[in-house]
Amino acid sequence: TMENYAQTYFASGKKGLFGKMTVEDMLSHTKKALTTTLHKMPNKQLEDDGVQTFRNITSYTGERKSGKGPIGHITKLTSMAIAADENLRDEIFCQLIKQTTRNPSADANLRTWKLLAICLGVFPPSSRLAPYLKAYLQRMLDFKGQDEVPKFAKYCQELLWRSLERGPRTSVPTKLEIEA
């Protein structure tokens, strides 16, 4: 489960408003900006990039105000991921899982699922995260409360399989691809 993954790979001992954050908190939607990455990062640059990716995600989903349009956020997020190693890519996937878990906004939730699909079409998760992401998508096939979520989960499963087979793209998706 993602909970097992988080216990192993997430930075432990993060403080929330009321003391230490639980794994459930770290894996649940938040409207607040992340001040640090979910994962233990090997250097400050990846830590900073991971915090920036969360800003791009929440700006794209409409949960954070931004002067940049949605396509701009996708372009920035995917170009950072293409240029980065798997640490940042896994951070992005875990941030997207976080934002699709107990998201109170149906619109923001679906935009996050769309962004997850776009990311899976551009770059794969690491072999370390892949089985947990597969399990998460499998579990979301039975999601109740928003009919589109199981459809996105099924589509993301197909994209994940293709992405793992092909590896990361070398260029960001075009505006036409993103809008499709």
Coordinates of N, CA, C and O in Angstrom, one line a residue:
T1 N 0.8 -1.2 0.0 CA 0.0 0.0 0.0 C 0.9 1.3 0.0 O 2.1 1.2 0.3
M2 N 0.3 2.4 -0.3 CA 1.0 3.6 -0.3 C 1.4 4.0 1.1 O 2.5 4.6 1.3
E3 N 0.7 3.5 2.1 CA 1.0 3.7 3.5 C 2.4 3.1 3.8 O 3.2 3.7 4.5
N4 N 2.6 1.8 3.3 CA 3.8 1.1 3.6 C 5.0 1.9 2.9 O 6.1 2.0 3.4
Y5 N 4.7 2.3 1.6 CA 5.7 3.1 0.9 C 6.1 4.3 1.7 O 7.3 4.6 1.9
A6 N 5.1 5.0 2.2 CA 5.4 6.3 2.9 C 6.2 6.0 4.2 O 7.1 6.8 4.5
Q7 N 5.9 5.0 4.9 CA 6.6 4.7 6.1 C 8.1 4.4 5.8 O 8.9 4.7 6.6
T8 N 8.4 3.9 4.7 CA 9.7 3.5 4.3 C 10.5 4.7 3.7 O 11.6 4.9 4.0
Y9 N 9.9 5.4 2.8 CA 10.6 6.4 2.0 C 10.3 7.9 2.3 O 11.1 8.7 1.8
F10 N 9.2 8.2 3.0 CA 9.0 9.6 3.3 C 9.8 10.0 4.4 O 10.2 9.2 5.3
A11 N 10.1 11.3 4.5 CA 10.9 11.9 5.6 C 10.0 11.8 6.8 O 8.9 12.3 6.8
S12 N 10.5 11.2 7.8 CA 9.7 11.0 9.1 C 9.9 12.2 10.0 O 10.9 12.9 9.9
G13 N 9.0 12.3 10.9 CA 9.2 13.3 12.0 C 8.8 14.7 11.5 O 9.1 15.7 12.2
K14 N 8.0 14.8 10.4 CA 7.6 16.1 10.0 C 6.6 16.7 11.0 O 5.7 15.9 11.5
K15 N 6.6 17.9 11.2 CA 5.7 18.6 12.2 C 4.5 19.2 11.4 O 4.7 19.8 10.4
G16 N 3.4 18.9 12.0 CA 2.2 19.6 11.5 C 1.8 20.6 12.5 O 2.5 20.9 13.5
L17 N 0.6 21.2 12.4 CA 0.1 22.2 13.3 C 0.0 21.6 14.7 O 0.2 22.4 15.7
F18 N -0.4 20.4 14.9 CA -0.6 19.8 16.2 C 0.4 18.7 16.5 O 0.1 17.7 17.0
G19 N 1.7 18.9 16.1 CA 2.7 18.0 16.4 C 3.1 17.2 15.2 O 2.9 17.6 14.0
K20 N 3.6 16.0 15.4 CA 4.1 15.1 14.3 C 2.9 14.7 13.4 O 1.8 14.4 13.8
M21 N 3.2 14.8 12.1 CA 2.2 14.3 11.1 C 2.2 12.8 11.0 O 3.2 12.2 11.0
T22 N 1.0 12.3 10.8 CA 0.9 10.8 10.6 C 1.1 10.5 9.1 O 1.0 11.4 8.3
V23 N 1.3 9.2 8.8 CA 1.4 8.8 7.4 C 0.1 9.1 6.7 O 0.2 9.6 5.6
E24 N -1.0 9.0 7.4 CA -2.3 9.3 6.7 C -2.3 10.8 6.4 O -2.8 11.1 5.3
D25 N -1.8 11.6 7.3 CA -1.8 13.1 7.0 C -0.9 13.4 5.8 O -1.2 14.2 4.9
M26 N 0.3 12.7 5.7 CA 1.2 12.9 4.6 C 0.7 12.5 3.3 O 1.1 13.0 2.2
L27 N -0.3 11.5 3.3 CA -0.9 11.0 2.1 C -2.3 11.5 1.8 O -2.9 11.0 0.9
S28 N -2.7 12.5 2.5 CA -4.0 13.1 2.3 C -3.9 14.5 1.7 O -3.0 15.3 2.1
H29 N -4.9 14.9 0.9 CA -5.0 16.2 0.3 C -4.8 17.3 1.3 O -5.2 17.2 2.5
T30 N -4.1 18.3 0.8 CA -4.0 19.5 1.6 C -4.1 20.8 0.7 O -3.8 20.7 -0.4
K31 N -4.7 21.8 1.3 CA -4.7 23.1 0.6 C -3.5 23.9 0.9 O -3.2 24.9 0.3
K32 N -2.8 23.6 2.0 CA -1.6 24.3 2.4 C -0.4 24.0 1.5 O -0.3 22.8 1.1
A33 N 0.4 24.9 1.3 CA 1.7 24.7 0.5 C 2.6 23.8 1.3 O 2.7 23.9 2.5
L34 N 3.3 22.9 0.6 CA 4.3 22.1 1.2 C 5.5 23.0 1.5 O 5.9 23.8 0.6
T35 N 6.1 22.9 2.6 CA 7.3 23.6 2.9 C 8.6 22.7 2.8 O 9.7 23.2 2.8
T36 N 8.3 21.5 2.6 CA 9.4 20.5 2.4 C 8.8 19.3 1.6 O 7.6 19.2 1.5
T37 N 9.6 18.5 1.0 CA 9.2 17.4 0.2 C 8.6 16.3 1.1 O 8.9 16.2 2.3
L38 N 7.9 15.4 0.5 CA 7.4 14.2 1.2 C 8.5 13.2 1.4 O 8.6 12.6 2.5
H39 N 9.3 13.0 0.4 CA 10.5 12.1 0.4 C 11.7 12.7 1.1 O 11.8 13.9 1.1
K40 N 12.5 11.9 1.6 CA 13.9 12.3 2.0 C 14.7 12.5 0.7 O 14.8 11.6 -0.1
M41 N 15.1 13.7 0.5 CA 15.8 14.1 -0.7 C 17.3 14.1 -0.5 O 17.8 14.5 0.6
P42 N 18.1 13.7 -1.5 CA 19.5 13.6 -1.3 C 20.2 15.0 -1.3 O 21.4 15.0 -0.9
N43 N 19.6 16.0 -1.8 CA 20.2 17.3 -1.7 C 19.2 18.5 -1.7 O 18.0 18.3 -2.0
K44 N 19.7 19.7 -1.4 CA 18.8 20.8 -1.2 C 18.1 21.2 -2.5 O 17.0 21.7 -2.5
Q45 N 18.8 21.1 -3.7 CA 18.2 21.4 -5.0 C 17.0 20.6 -5.2 O 16.0 21.1 -5.7
L46 N 17.1 19.3 -5.0 CA 15.9 18.4 -5.2 C 14.8 18.8 -4.2 O 13.6 18.7 -4.6
E47 N 15.2 19.1 -3.0 CA 14.2 19.5 -2.0 C 13.4 20.8 -2.5 O 12.2 20.8 -2.5
D48 N 14.2 21.8 -3.0 CA 13.6 23.0 -3.5 C 12.7 22.7 -4.7 O 11.6 23.2 -4.9
D49 N 13.2 21.9 -5.6 CA 12.4 21.5 -6.8 C 11.1 20.8 -6.5 O 10.1 21.0 -7.1
G50 N 11.2 19.9 -5.4 CA 10.0 19.2 -5.0 C 9.0 20.1 -4.4 O 7.8 19.9 -4.6
V51 N 9.4 21.1 -3.7 CA 8.5 22.1 -3.1 C 7.8 22.9 -4.3 O 6.6 23.2 -4.3
Q52 N 8.7 23.2 -5.3 CA 8.1 24.0 -6.5 C 7.1 23.1 -7.2 O 6.1 23.6 -7.7
T53 N 7.4 21.8 -7.4 CA 6.4 21.0 -8.1 C 5.1 21.0 -7.5 O 4.0 21.0 -8.2
F54 N 5.0 21.0 -6.2 CA 3.7 21.1 -5.5 C 3.0 22.4 -5.8 O 1.8 22.4 -6.0
R55 N 3.7 23.5 -5.9 CA 3.1 24.8 -6.2 C 2.5 24.7 -7.7 O 1.4 25.2 -7.9
N56 N 3.3 24.0 -8.6 CA 2.7 23.8 -9.9 C 1.5 23.0 -9.9 O 0.5 23.3 -10.7
I57 N 1.5 21.9 -9.2 CA 0.3 21.0 -9.1 C -0.9 21.8 -8.6 O -2.0 21.8 -9.2
T58 N -0.7 22.5 -7.5 CA -1.9 23.1 -6.9 C -2.3 24.4 -7.7 O -3.5 24.7 -7.7
S59 N -1.4 25.0 -8.4 CA -1.8 26.1 -9.3 C -2.6 25.5 -10.5 O -3.6 26.1 -10.9
Y60 N -2.1 24.4 -11.0 CA -2.8 23.8 -12.2 C -4.2 23.4 -11.8 O -5.2 23.5 -12.5
T61 N -4.4 22.8 -10.5 CA -5.7 22.3 -10.1 C -6.6 23.4 -9.6 O -7.8 23.2 -9.3
G62 N -6.1 24.6 -9.6 CA -6.9 25.8 -9.2 C -7.0 26.0 -7.6 O -7.8 26.8 -7.1
E63 N -6.2 25.2 -6.9 CA -6.2 25.3 -5.5 C -5.2 26.4 -4.9 O -5.1 26.7 -3.8
R64 N -4.4 27.0 -5.9 CA -3.5 28.0 -5.5 C -3.6 29.1 -6.6 O -3.6 28.8 -7.8
K65 N -3.6 30.3 -6.2 CA -3.7 31.4 -7.2 C -2.4 31.6 -7.9 O -1.3 31.5 -7.3
S66 N -2.5 31.8 -9.2 CA -1.3 32.0 -10.0 C -1.6 32.8 -11.3 O -2.7 32.8 -11.8
G67 N -0.6 33.6 -11.7 CA -0.8 34.4 -12.9 C -0.6 33.6 -14.2 O -1.0 34.0 -15.3
K68 N 0.1 32.4 -14.0 CA 0.4 31.6 -15.1 C -0.8 30.7 -15.5 O -1.6 30.3 -14.6
G69 N -1.0 30.4 -16.7 CA -2.1 29.6 -17.2 C -1.9 28.1 -16.9 O -0.7 27.7 -16.6
P70 N -2.9 27.2 -17.0 CA -2.7 25.8 -16.7 C -1.6 25.1 -17.6 O -0.8 24.3 -17.0
I71 N -1.6 25.5 -18.8 CA -0.6 24.9 -19.7 C 0.9 25.2 -19.2 O 1.8 24.4 -19.3
G72 N 1.1 26.4 -18.8 CA 2.4 26.8 -18.2 C 2.8 26.0 -17.1 O 4.0 25.6 -16.9
H73 N 1.9 25.7 -16.2 CA 2.2 24.8 -15.0 C 2.6 23.4 -15.4 O 3.5 22.8 -14.9
I74 N 1.8 22.9 -16.4 CA 2.1 21.5 -16.9 C 3.5 21.5 -17.6 O 4.3 20.6 -17.3
T75 N 3.8 22.5 -18.4 CA 5.1 22.6 -19.1 C 6.2 22.7 -18.1 O 7.2 22.0 -18.2
K76 N 6.0 23.5 -17.0 CA 7.1 23.6 -16.0 C 7.3 22.3 -15.3 O 8.4 21.9 -15.1
L77 N 6.2 21.7 -14.9 CA 6.3 20.5 -14.1 C 6.9 19.4 -14.9 O 7.8 18.7 -14.4
T78 N 6.5 19.2 -16.1 CA 7.0 18.1 -17.0 C 8.4 18.3 -17.4 O 9.2 17.4 -17.5
S79 N 8.8 19.6 -17.7 CA 10.2 19.9 -18.1 C 11.1 19.6 -16.9 O 12.2 19.1 -17.1
M80 N 10.7 20.0 -15.7 CA 11.5 19.7 -14.5 C 11.7 18.2 -14.3 O 12.8 17.7 -14.0
A81 N 10.6 17.4 -14.5 CA 10.7 16.0 -14.3 C 11.5 15.3 -15.4 O 12.3 14.4 -15.1
I82 N 11.4 15.8 -16.6 CA 12.2 15.2 -17.7 C 13.7 15.4 -17.4 O 14.5 14.5 -17.6
A83 N 14.1 16.6 -16.9 CA 15.5 16.9 -16.7 C 16.0 16.3 -15.4 O 17.2 16.2 -15.2
A84 N 15.1 15.8 -14.5 CA 15.5 15.4 -13.2 C 15.7 13.9 -13.1 O 15.4 13.1 -14.1
D85 N 16.1 13.4 -12.0 CA 16.3 12.0 -11.7 C 15.0 11.4 -11.1 O 14.0 12.2 -10.9
E86 N 15.0 10.2 -10.8 CA 13.8 9.5 -10.4 C 13.3 10.0 -9.0 O 12.1 9.9 -8.6
N87 N 14.2 10.6 -8.2 CA 13.8 11.1 -6.9 C 12.7 12.2 -7.0 O 11.7 12.1 -6.4
L88 N 12.9 13.1 -8.0 CA 11.9 14.2 -8.2 C 10.7 13.6 -8.9 O 9.5 14.0 -8.5
R89 N 10.8 12.7 -9.8 CA 9.7 12.1 -10.5 C 8.8 11.4 -9.4 O 7.6 11.5 -9.5
D90 N 9.4 10.6 -8.6 CA 8.6 9.9 -7.5 C 7.9 10.9 -6.6 O 6.8 10.7 -6.2
E91 N 8.6 12.0 -6.3 CA 8.0 13.0 -5.4 C 6.8 13.6 -6.1 O 5.7 13.7 -5.5
I92 N 6.8 13.8 -7.4 CA 5.7 14.4 -8.1 C 4.5 13.4 -8.1 O 3.4 13.7 -7.8
F93 N 4.8 12.1 -8.3 CA 3.7 11.1 -8.3 C 3.1 11.0 -6.9 O 1.9 10.9 -6.8
C94 N 3.9 11.0 -5.9 CA 3.4 11.0 -4.5 C 2.6 12.2 -4.1 O 1.6 12.1 -3.5
Q95 N 3.0 13.4 -4.6 CA 2.2 14.6 -4.4 C 0.9 14.5 -5.1 O -0.1 14.9 -4.6
L96 N 0.9 13.9 -6.3 CA -0.4 13.7 -7.0 C -1.3 12.7 -6.3 O -2.5 13.0 -6.2
I97 N -0.7 11.7 -5.8 CA -1.5 10.7 -5.0 C -2.1 11.4 -3.8 O -3.3 11.2 -3.4
K98 N -1.3 12.2 -3.1 CA -1.7 12.9 -1.9 C -2.9 13.8 -2.3 O -3.9 13.8 -1.5
Q99 N -2.8 14.5 -3.4 CA -3.9 15.4 -3.8 C -5.1 14.7 -4.3 O -6.2 15.4 -4.4
T100 N -5.1 13.4 -4.6 CA -6.3 12.7 -5.1 C -6.8 11.9 -3.9 O -7.8 11.1 -4.1
T101 N -6.2 12.0 -2.7 CA -6.7 11.2 -1.6 C -7.5 12.2 -0.6 O -6.9 13.1 -0.1
R102 N -8.8 11.9 -0.5 CA -9.7 12.7 0.3 C -9.7 14.2 -0.1 O -9.7 15.0 0.8
N103 N -9.7 14.4 -1.4 CA -9.8 15.8 -1.9 C -11.3 16.2 -1.8 O -12.1 15.6 -2.4
P104 N -11.6 17.3 -1.0 CA -13.0 17.7 -0.9 C -13.6 18.3 -2.1 O -14.8 18.4 -2.2
S105 N -12.7 18.8 -3.0 CA -13.2 19.5 -4.2 C -13.2 18.5 -5.4 O -12.2 18.0 -5.9
A106 N -14.4 18.2 -5.9 CA -14.6 17.3 -7.1 C -13.8 17.8 -8.3 O -13.1 17.1 -9.0
D107 N -13.9 19.1 -8.5 CA -13.2 19.7 -9.7 C -11.7 19.6 -9.5 O -11.0 19.2 -10.5
A108 N -11.2 20.0 -8.4 CA -9.7 19.9 -8.2 C -9.2 18.4 -8.2 O -8.2 18.1 -8.7
N109 N -10.0 17.5 -7.7 CA -9.7 16.1 -7.7 C -9.5 15.6 -9.2 O -8.6 15.0 -9.5
L110 N -10.5 15.9 -10.0 CA -10.5 15.5 -11.4 C -9.3 16.2 -12.2 O -8.6 15.5 -13.0
R111 N -9.0 17.4 -11.9 CA -7.9 18.1 -12.5 C -6.6 17.4 -12.1 O -5.6 17.2 -12.9
T112 N -6.5 17.0 -10.8 CA -5.3 16.3 -10.3 C -5.2 14.9 -11.0 O -4.1 14.5 -11.4
W113 N -6.3 14.2 -11.2 CA -6.3 12.9 -12.0 C -5.8 13.2 -13.4 O -5.0 12.4 -13.9
K114 N -6.3 14.2 -14.0 CA -5.8 14.6 -15.4 C -4.3 14.8 -15.4 O -3.6 14.3 -16.3
L115 N -3.8 15.5 -14.4 CA -2.4 15.8 -14.3 C -1.6 14.5 -14.1 O -0.5 14.4 -14.7
L116 N -2.1 13.6 -13.3 CA -1.5 12.3 -13.1 C -1.4 11.6 -14.4 O -0.3 11.0 -14.7
A117 N -2.4 11.6 -15.2 CA -2.4 11.0 -16.5 C -1.4 11.6 -17.4 O -0.6 10.9 -18.1
I118 N -1.3 12.9 -17.4 CA -0.3 13.6 -18.3 C 1.1 13.2 -17.8 O 1.9 12.9 -18.7
C119 N 1.3 13.3 -16.5 CA 2.7 12.9 -16.1 C 3.0 11.5 -16.4 O 4.2 11.2 -16.9
L120 N 2.1 10.5 -16.3 CA 2.4 9.1 -16.7 C 2.7 9.0 -18.2 O 3.4 8.1 -18.6
G121 N 2.1 9.9 -19.0 CA 2.4 9.9 -20.4 C 3.7 10.5 -20.7 O 4.2 10.3 -21.8
V122 N 4.4 11.1 -19.8 CA 5.6 11.8 -20.0 C 6.8 11.1 -19.4 O 7.9 11.0 -19.9
F123 N 6.6 10.6 -18.1 CA 7.7 9.9 -17.4 C 7.2 8.8 -16.5 O 6.1 8.9 -16.0
P124 N 8.0 7.8 -16.3 CA 7.5 6.7 -15.4 C 8.0 6.9 -14.0 O 8.9 7.7 -13.7
P125 N 7.4 6.2 -13.0 CA 7.9 6.2 -11.7 C 9.1 5.3 -11.6 O 9.4 4.6 -12.6
S126 N 9.9 5.4 -10.5 CA 11.0 4.5 -10.3 C 10.5 3.0 -10.2 O 9.3 2.8 -9.9
S127 N 11.4 2.1 -10.3 CA 11.0 0.7 -10.0 C 10.6 0.5 -8.6 O 9.8 -0.4 -8.2
R128 N 11.1 1.4 -7.7 CA 10.8 1.3 -6.3 C 9.3 1.7 -6.0 O 8.6 1.1 -5.2
L129 N 8.9 2.8 -6.7 CA 7.5 3.3 -6.5 C 6.5 2.6 -7.4 O 5.3 2.5 -7.0
A130 N 6.8 2.1 -8.5 CA 5.9 1.5 -9.5 C 4.9 0.5 -8.9 O 3.7 0.7 -9.1
P131 N 5.3 -0.5 -8.1 CA 4.3 -1.4 -7.6 C 3.3 -0.8 -6.6 O 2.1 -1.2 -6.6
Y132 N 3.7 0.3 -5.9 CA 2.8 1.0 -5.0 C 1.8 1.8 -5.8 O 0.6 1.9 -5.5
L133 N 2.3 2.4 -6.9 CA 1.4 3.2 -7.7 C 0.4 2.3 -8.4 O -0.8 2.6 -8.5
K134 N 0.9 1.2 -8.9 CA 0.0 0.2 -9.5 C -1.1 -0.2 -8.5 O -2.3 -0.3 -8.9
A135 N -0.7 -0.5 -7.3 CA -1.7 -0.9 -6.3 C -2.7 0.2 -6.0 O -3.9 0.0 -5.8
Y136 N -2.2 1.5 -5.9 CA -3.1 2.6 -5.7 C -4.1 2.7 -6.8 O -5.3 2.9 -6.6
L137 N -3.6 2.6 -8.0 CA -4.6 2.8 -9.2 C -5.6 1.6 -9.2 O -6.8 1.8 -9.5
Q138 N -5.1 0.4 -8.8 CA -6.0 -0.7 -8.8 C -7.1 -0.5 -7.7 O -8.3 -0.7 -8.0
R139 N -6.7 0.1 -6.6 CA -7.7 0.3 -5.5 C -8.7 1.4 -5.9 O -9.9 1.4 -5.6
M140 N -8.2 2.4 -6.7 CA -9.1 3.5 -7.1 C -10.1 3.1 -8.2 O -11.0 3.8 -8.5
L141 N -9.9 1.9 -8.8 CA -10.9 1.4 -9.7 C -12.3 1.2 -9.1 O -13.3 1.2 -9.7
D142 N -12.3 1.0 -7.7 CA -13.5 0.8 -7.0 C -14.0 2.0 -6.2 O -14.8 2.0 -5.4
F143 N -13.4 3.2 -6.5 CA -13.7 4.4 -5.9 C -15.2 4.8 -6.0 O -15.7 4.7 -7.2
K144 N -15.8 5.1 -5.0 CA -17.2 5.5 -5.0 C -17.3 7.0 -4.7 O -16.6 7.5 -3.9
G145 N -18.3 7.7 -5.3 CA -18.5 9.1 -5.0 C -18.2 10.0 -6.2 O -18.7 11.1 -6.2
Q146 N -17.4 9.6 -7.1 CA -17.1 10.4 -8.3 C -16.9 9.4 -9.5 O -15.8 8.8 -9.6
D147 N -17.9 9.3 -10.3 CA -17.8 8.3 -11.4 C -16.6 8.4 -12.3 O -16.2 7.4 -12.8
E148 N -16.0 9.6 -12.5 CA -14.9 9.7 -13.4 C -13.6 9.1 -12.8 O -12.7 8.8 -13.5
V149 N -13.5 9.0 -11.5 CA -12.2 8.6 -10.8 C -11.9 7.2 -11.3 O -10.7 7.0 -11.7
P150 N -12.8 6.2 -11.2 CA -12.4 4.8 -11.7 C -12.0 4.8 -13.2 O -11.0 4.1 -13.6
K151 N -12.6 5.7 -14.0 CA -12.2 5.8 -15.4 C -10.8 6.3 -15.6 O -10.0 5.8 -16.4
F152 N -10.5 7.4 -14.8 CA -9.1 7.9 -14.8 C -8.1 6.9 -14.3 O -7.0 6.8 -14.8
A153 N -8.5 6.2 -13.3 CA -7.6 5.1 -12.7 C -7.3 4.1 -13.7 O -6.1 3.6 -13.9
K154 N -8.3 3.6 -14.5 CA -8.1 2.6 -15.5 C -7.2 3.2 -16.6 O -6.2 2.5 -17.1
Y155 N -7.4 4.4 -17.1 CA -6.6 5.1 -18.1 C -5.1 5.2 -17.6 O -4.2 4.9 -18.3
C156 N -5.0 5.6 -16.3 CA -3.7 5.8 -15.7 C -2.9 4.4 -15.6 O -1.7 4.4 -15.8
Q157 N -3.6 3.3 -15.4 CA -3.0 2.0 -15.4 C -2.4 1.7 -16.8 O -1.3 1.2 -16.9
E158 N -3.1 2.0 -17.8 CA -2.6 1.8 -19.2 C -1.4 2.7 -19.5 O -0.4 2.2 -20.0
L159 N -1.5 3.9 -19.0 CA -0.3 4.9 -19.2 C 0.9 4.4 -18.4 O 2.0 4.5 -18.9
L160 N 0.7 3.9 -17.2 CA 1.8 3.5 -16.4 C 2.5 2.3 -17.1 O 3.7 2.3 -17.1
W161 N 1.7 1.4 -17.6 CA 2.3 0.2 -18.2 C 3.2 0.7 -19.4 O 4.3 0.3 -19.6
R162 N 2.6 1.6 -20.2 CA 3.3 2.1 -21.4 C 4.6 2.9 -21.0 O 5.6 2.8 -21.6
S163 N 4.4 3.7 -20.0 CA 5.5 4.5 -19.5 C 6.7 3.7 -19.0 O 7.9 4.0 -19.2
L164 N 6.4 2.6 -18.3 CA 7.4 1.7 -17.7 C 8.1 1.0 -18.9 O 9.3 0.8 -18.8
E165 N 7.4 0.7 -19.9 CA 8.0 0.0 -21.1 C 8.9 1.0 -21.9 O 10.0 0.6 -22.3
R166 N 8.5 2.2 -22.1 CA 9.2 3.1 -23.0 C 10.2 4.0 -22.3 O 11.0 4.6 -22.9
G167 N 10.0 4.3 -21.0 CA 10.9 5.2 -20.3 C 10.4 6.7 -20.5 O 9.4 6.9 -21.1
P168 N 11.1 7.6 -20.0 CA 10.7 9.0 -20.1 C 10.8 9.6 -21.5 O 11.7 9.2 -22.2
R169 N 9.9 10.5 -21.8 CA 10.0 11.3 -23.0 C 11.2 12.2 -22.9 O 11.7 12.5 -21.9
T170 N 11.6 12.7 -24.1 CA 12.7 13.6 -24.1 C 12.3 15.1 -24.3 O 13.0 16.0 -24.2
S171 N 11.0 15.2 -24.5 CA 10.4 16.6 -24.7 C 9.1 16.7 -24.0 O 8.4 15.7 -23.8
V172 N 8.7 17.9 -23.6 CA 7.5 18.2 -22.9 C 6.3 18.0 -23.9 O 6.5 18.2 -25.1
P173 N 5.1 17.6 -23.4 CA 4.0 17.5 -24.3 C 3.6 18.9 -24.9 O 3.8 19.9 -24.2
T174 N 3.1 18.8 -26.1 CA 2.7 20.0 -26.7 C 1.3 20.5 -26.1 O 0.6 19.7 -25.5
K175 N 1.0 21.7 -26.4 CA -0.3 22.3 -26.0 C -1.5 21.4 -26.5 O -2.4 21.1 -25.8
L176 N -1.4 21.0 -27.7 CA -2.4 20.1 -28.4 C -2.5 18.8 -27.6 O -3.6 18.3 -27.3
E177 N -1.4 18.2 -27.3 CA -1.4 16.9 -26.5 C -2.0 17.1 -25.1 O -2.8 16.3 -24.7
I178 N -1.7 18.2 -24.5 CA -2.2 18.4 -23.1 C -3.7 18.6 -23.2 O -4.5 18.1 -22.3
E179 N -4.2 19.3 -24.2 CA -5.6 19.6 -24.3 C -6.5 18.5 -24.8 O -7.7 18.5 -24.7
A180 N -5.8 17.4 -25.3 CA -6.6 16.3 -25.9 C -7.2 15.5 -24.8 O -6.9 15.5 -23.7

